[in-house]
Coordinates of C-alpha atoms and ligand atoms in Angstrom, one line a residue:
X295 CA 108.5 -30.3 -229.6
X296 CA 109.3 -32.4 -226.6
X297 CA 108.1 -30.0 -224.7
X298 CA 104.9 -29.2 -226.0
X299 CA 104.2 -32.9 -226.1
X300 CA 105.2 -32.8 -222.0
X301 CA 103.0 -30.2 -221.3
X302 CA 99.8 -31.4 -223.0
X303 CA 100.2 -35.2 -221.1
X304 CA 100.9 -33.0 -218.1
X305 CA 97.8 -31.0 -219.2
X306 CA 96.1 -34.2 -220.0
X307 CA 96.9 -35.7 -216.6
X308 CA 95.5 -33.1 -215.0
X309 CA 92.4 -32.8 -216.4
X310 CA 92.1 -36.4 -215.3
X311 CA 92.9 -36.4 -211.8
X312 CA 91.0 -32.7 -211.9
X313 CA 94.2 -31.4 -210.1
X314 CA 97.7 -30.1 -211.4
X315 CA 100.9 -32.3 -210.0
X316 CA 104.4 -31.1 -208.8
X317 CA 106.4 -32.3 -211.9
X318 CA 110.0 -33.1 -210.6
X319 CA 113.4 -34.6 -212.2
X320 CA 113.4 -38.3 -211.1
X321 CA 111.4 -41.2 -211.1
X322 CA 109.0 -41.9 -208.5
X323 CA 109.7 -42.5 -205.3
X324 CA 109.7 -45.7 -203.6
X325 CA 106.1 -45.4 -200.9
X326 CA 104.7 -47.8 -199.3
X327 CA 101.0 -48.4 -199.0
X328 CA 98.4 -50.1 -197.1
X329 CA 97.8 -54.0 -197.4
X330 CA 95.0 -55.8 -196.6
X331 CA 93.1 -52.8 -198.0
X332 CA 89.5 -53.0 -197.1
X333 CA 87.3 -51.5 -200.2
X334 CA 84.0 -51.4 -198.4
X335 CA 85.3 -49.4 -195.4
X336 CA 86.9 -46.9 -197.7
X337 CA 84.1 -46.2 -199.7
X338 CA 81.6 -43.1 -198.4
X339 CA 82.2 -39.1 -198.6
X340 CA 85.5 -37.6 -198.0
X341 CA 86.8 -34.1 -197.8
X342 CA 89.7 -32.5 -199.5
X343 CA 91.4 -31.1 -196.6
X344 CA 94.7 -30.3 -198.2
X345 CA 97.0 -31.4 -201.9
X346 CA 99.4 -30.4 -203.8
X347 CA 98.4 -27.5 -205.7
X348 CA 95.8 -27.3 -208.5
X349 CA 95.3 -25.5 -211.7
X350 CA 91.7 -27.1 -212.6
X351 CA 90.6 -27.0 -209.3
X352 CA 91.6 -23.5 -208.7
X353 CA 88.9 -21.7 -208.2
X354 CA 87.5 -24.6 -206.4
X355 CA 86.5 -24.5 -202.7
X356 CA 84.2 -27.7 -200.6
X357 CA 85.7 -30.1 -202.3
X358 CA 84.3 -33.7 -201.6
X359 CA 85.1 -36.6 -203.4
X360 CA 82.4 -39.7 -202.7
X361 CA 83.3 -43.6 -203.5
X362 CA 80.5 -45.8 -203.9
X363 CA 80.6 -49.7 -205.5
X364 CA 79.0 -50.0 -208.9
X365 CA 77.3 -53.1 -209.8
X366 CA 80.6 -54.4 -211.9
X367 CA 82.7 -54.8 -208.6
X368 CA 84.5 -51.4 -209.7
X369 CA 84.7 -47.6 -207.6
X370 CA 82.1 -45.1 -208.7
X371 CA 84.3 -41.8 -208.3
X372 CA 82.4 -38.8 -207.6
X373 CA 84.5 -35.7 -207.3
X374 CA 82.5 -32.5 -206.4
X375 CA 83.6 -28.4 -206.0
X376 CA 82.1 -24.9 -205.2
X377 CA 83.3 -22.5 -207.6
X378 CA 84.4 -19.8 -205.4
X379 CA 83.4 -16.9 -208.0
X380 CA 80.6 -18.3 -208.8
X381 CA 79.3 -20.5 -206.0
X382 CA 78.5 -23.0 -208.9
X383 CA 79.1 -26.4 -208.0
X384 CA 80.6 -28.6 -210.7
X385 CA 81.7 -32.4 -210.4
X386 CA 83.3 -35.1 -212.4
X387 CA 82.6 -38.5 -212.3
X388 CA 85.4 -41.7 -212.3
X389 CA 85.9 -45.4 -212.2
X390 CA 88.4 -46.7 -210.1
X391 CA 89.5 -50.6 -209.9
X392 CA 92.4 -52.2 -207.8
X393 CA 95.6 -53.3 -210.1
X394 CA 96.0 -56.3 -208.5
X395 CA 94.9 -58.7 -206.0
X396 CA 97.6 -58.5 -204.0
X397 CA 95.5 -56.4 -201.2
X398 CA 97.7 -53.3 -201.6
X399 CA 95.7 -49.9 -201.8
X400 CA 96.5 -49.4 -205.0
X401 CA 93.9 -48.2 -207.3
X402 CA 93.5 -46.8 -210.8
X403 CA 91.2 -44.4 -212.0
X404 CA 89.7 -43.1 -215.1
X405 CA 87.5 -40.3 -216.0
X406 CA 85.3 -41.3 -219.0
X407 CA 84.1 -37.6 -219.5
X408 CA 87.9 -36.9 -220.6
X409 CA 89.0 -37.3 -224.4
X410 CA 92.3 -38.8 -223.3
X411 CA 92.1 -42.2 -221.3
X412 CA 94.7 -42.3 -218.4
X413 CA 94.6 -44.7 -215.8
X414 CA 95.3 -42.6 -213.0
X415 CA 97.5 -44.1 -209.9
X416 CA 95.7 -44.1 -206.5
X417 CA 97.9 -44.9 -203.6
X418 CA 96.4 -45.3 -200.8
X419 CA 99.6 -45.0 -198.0
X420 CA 97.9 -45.1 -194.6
X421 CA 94.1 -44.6 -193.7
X422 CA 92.5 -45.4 -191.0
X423 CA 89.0 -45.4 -192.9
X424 CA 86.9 -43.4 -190.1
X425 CA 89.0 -40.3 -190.4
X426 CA 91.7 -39.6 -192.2
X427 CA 93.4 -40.8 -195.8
X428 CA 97.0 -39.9 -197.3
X429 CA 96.9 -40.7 -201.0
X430 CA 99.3 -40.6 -203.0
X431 CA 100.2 -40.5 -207.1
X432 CA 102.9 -40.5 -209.0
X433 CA 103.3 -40.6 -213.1
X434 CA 106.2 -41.1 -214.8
X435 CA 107.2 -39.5 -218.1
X436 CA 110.8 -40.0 -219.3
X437 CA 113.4 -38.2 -217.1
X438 CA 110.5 -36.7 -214.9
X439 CA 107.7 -37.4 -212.5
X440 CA 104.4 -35.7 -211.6
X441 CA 103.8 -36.2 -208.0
X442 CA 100.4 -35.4 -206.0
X443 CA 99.3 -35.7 -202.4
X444 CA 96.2 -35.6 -200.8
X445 CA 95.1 -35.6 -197.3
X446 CA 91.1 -36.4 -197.0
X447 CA 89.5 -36.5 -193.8
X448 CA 86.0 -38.0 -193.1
X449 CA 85.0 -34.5 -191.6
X450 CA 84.5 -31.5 -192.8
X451 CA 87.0 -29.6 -189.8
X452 CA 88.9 -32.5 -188.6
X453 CA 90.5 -31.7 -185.2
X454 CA 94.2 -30.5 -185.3
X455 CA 95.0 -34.3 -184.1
X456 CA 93.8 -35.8 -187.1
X457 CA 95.9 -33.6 -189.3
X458 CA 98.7 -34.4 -187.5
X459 CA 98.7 -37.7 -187.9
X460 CA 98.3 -37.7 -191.6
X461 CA 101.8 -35.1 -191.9
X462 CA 103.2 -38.1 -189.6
X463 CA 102.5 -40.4 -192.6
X464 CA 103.7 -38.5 -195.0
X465 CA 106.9 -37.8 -192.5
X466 CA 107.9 -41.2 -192.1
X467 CA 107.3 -41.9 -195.8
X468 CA 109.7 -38.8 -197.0
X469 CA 106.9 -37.0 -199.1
X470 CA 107.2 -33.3 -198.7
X471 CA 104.8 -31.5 -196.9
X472 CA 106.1 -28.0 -198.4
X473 CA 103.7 -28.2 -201.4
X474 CA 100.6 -28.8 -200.0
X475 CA 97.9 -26.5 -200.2
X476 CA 94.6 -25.8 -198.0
X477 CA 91.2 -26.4 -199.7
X478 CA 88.9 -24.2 -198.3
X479 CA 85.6 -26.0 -196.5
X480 CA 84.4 -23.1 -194.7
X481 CA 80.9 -21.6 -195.6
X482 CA 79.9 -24.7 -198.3
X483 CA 76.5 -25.2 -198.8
X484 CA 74.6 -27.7 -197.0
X485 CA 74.6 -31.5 -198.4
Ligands
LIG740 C1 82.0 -50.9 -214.4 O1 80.9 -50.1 -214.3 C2 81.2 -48.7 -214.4 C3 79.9 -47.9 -214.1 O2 78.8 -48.4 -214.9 C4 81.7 -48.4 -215.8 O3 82.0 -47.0 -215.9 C5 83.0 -49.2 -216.0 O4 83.5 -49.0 -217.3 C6 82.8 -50.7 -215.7 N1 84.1 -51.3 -215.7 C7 84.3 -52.5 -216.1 C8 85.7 -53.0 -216.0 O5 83.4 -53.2 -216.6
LIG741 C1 114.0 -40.7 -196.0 O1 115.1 -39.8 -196.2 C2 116.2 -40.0 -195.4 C3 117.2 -38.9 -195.7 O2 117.3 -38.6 -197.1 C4 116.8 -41.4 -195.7 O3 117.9 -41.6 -194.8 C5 115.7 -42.4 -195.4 O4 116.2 -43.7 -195.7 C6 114.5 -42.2 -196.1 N1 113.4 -43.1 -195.7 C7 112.6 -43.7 -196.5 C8 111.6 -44.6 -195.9 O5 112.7 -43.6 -197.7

């Protein structure tokens, strides 16, 4: 029963963050993120250059996710994908609001089109907000964790260079690198 139960919040969360999560034995590890984060020059189009792998998004190629400011002082969250089958795009749209005032990048998000309401951590751990973010989340459930990375780039092929300095973040920080998986922005449609 336990189980079942574990596997739909898994399910649940993944829905919401549109991604699946590396579940591991252990509570979240300790990351640190930026301070002083600076909303306005975060928000604007990102691409999906590479994250632990997906189940919702498999399937899914050009992946972009946009942050704009809604009137309300929140995120507008506006995911977006090619289905590679198909060449349909889909997208899902989210809130996102900072937990504190503390000026740490850390950010919650929600995605109203989902039956199940999860705040969603959004870690910010280093960005340098012209080309490259490292985000991170991490969900605790009982004895376990569900873990995601992300690495978004501003461009659509970001030079070798930038990469590199995003697996330096994620070095110095001890998040593996050995689950991440390419998304693929070659041939997307024009925007
Ligand atoms: C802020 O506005 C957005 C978009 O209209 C809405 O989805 C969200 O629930 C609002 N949040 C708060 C805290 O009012
Ligand atoms: C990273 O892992 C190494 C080896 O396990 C450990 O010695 C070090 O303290 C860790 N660093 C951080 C920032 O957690």
């Amino acid at each position: 029963m336990t189980s079942i139960i574990f596997s739909f919040v898994l399910a649940v969360i993944n829905i919401n963050y549109a991604s699946a999560q590396i579940p591991s034995l252990g509570k979240c590890p300790p990351v640190e993120v930026v301070q002083h984060f600076n909303v306005e020059k975060y928000l604007g189009k990102w691409y999906e250059q590479e994250k632990y792998p997906t189940i919702f998004e498999i399937g899914g190629k050009c992946v972009t996710a946009e942050y704009s400011a809604n009137p309300n002082g929140t995120v507008k969250v506006f995911n977006k994908q090619i289905n590679i089958l198909t060449g349909n795009p889909s997208s899902i749209i989210g809130n996102a609001r900072l937990d504190s005032d503390s000026g740490e990048a850390k950010l919650l998000v929600r995605f109203p089109s989902v039956p199940f309401q999860l705040d969603a951590p959004y870690w910010v751990l280093d960005t340098d907000y012209r080309k490259y973010s490292v985000v991170w989340s991490c969900f605790e459930l009982g004895p376990f964790s569900a873990r995601v990375v992300w690495i978004l780039t501003r461009d659509r092929q970001p030079s070798r260079d930038i990469m590199e300095k995003a697996y330096g973040v994620l070095k110095r920080q001890n998040v593996s690198k050995a689950f991440l998986m390419k998304n693929d922005q070659k041939d997307c449609p024009a925007e």
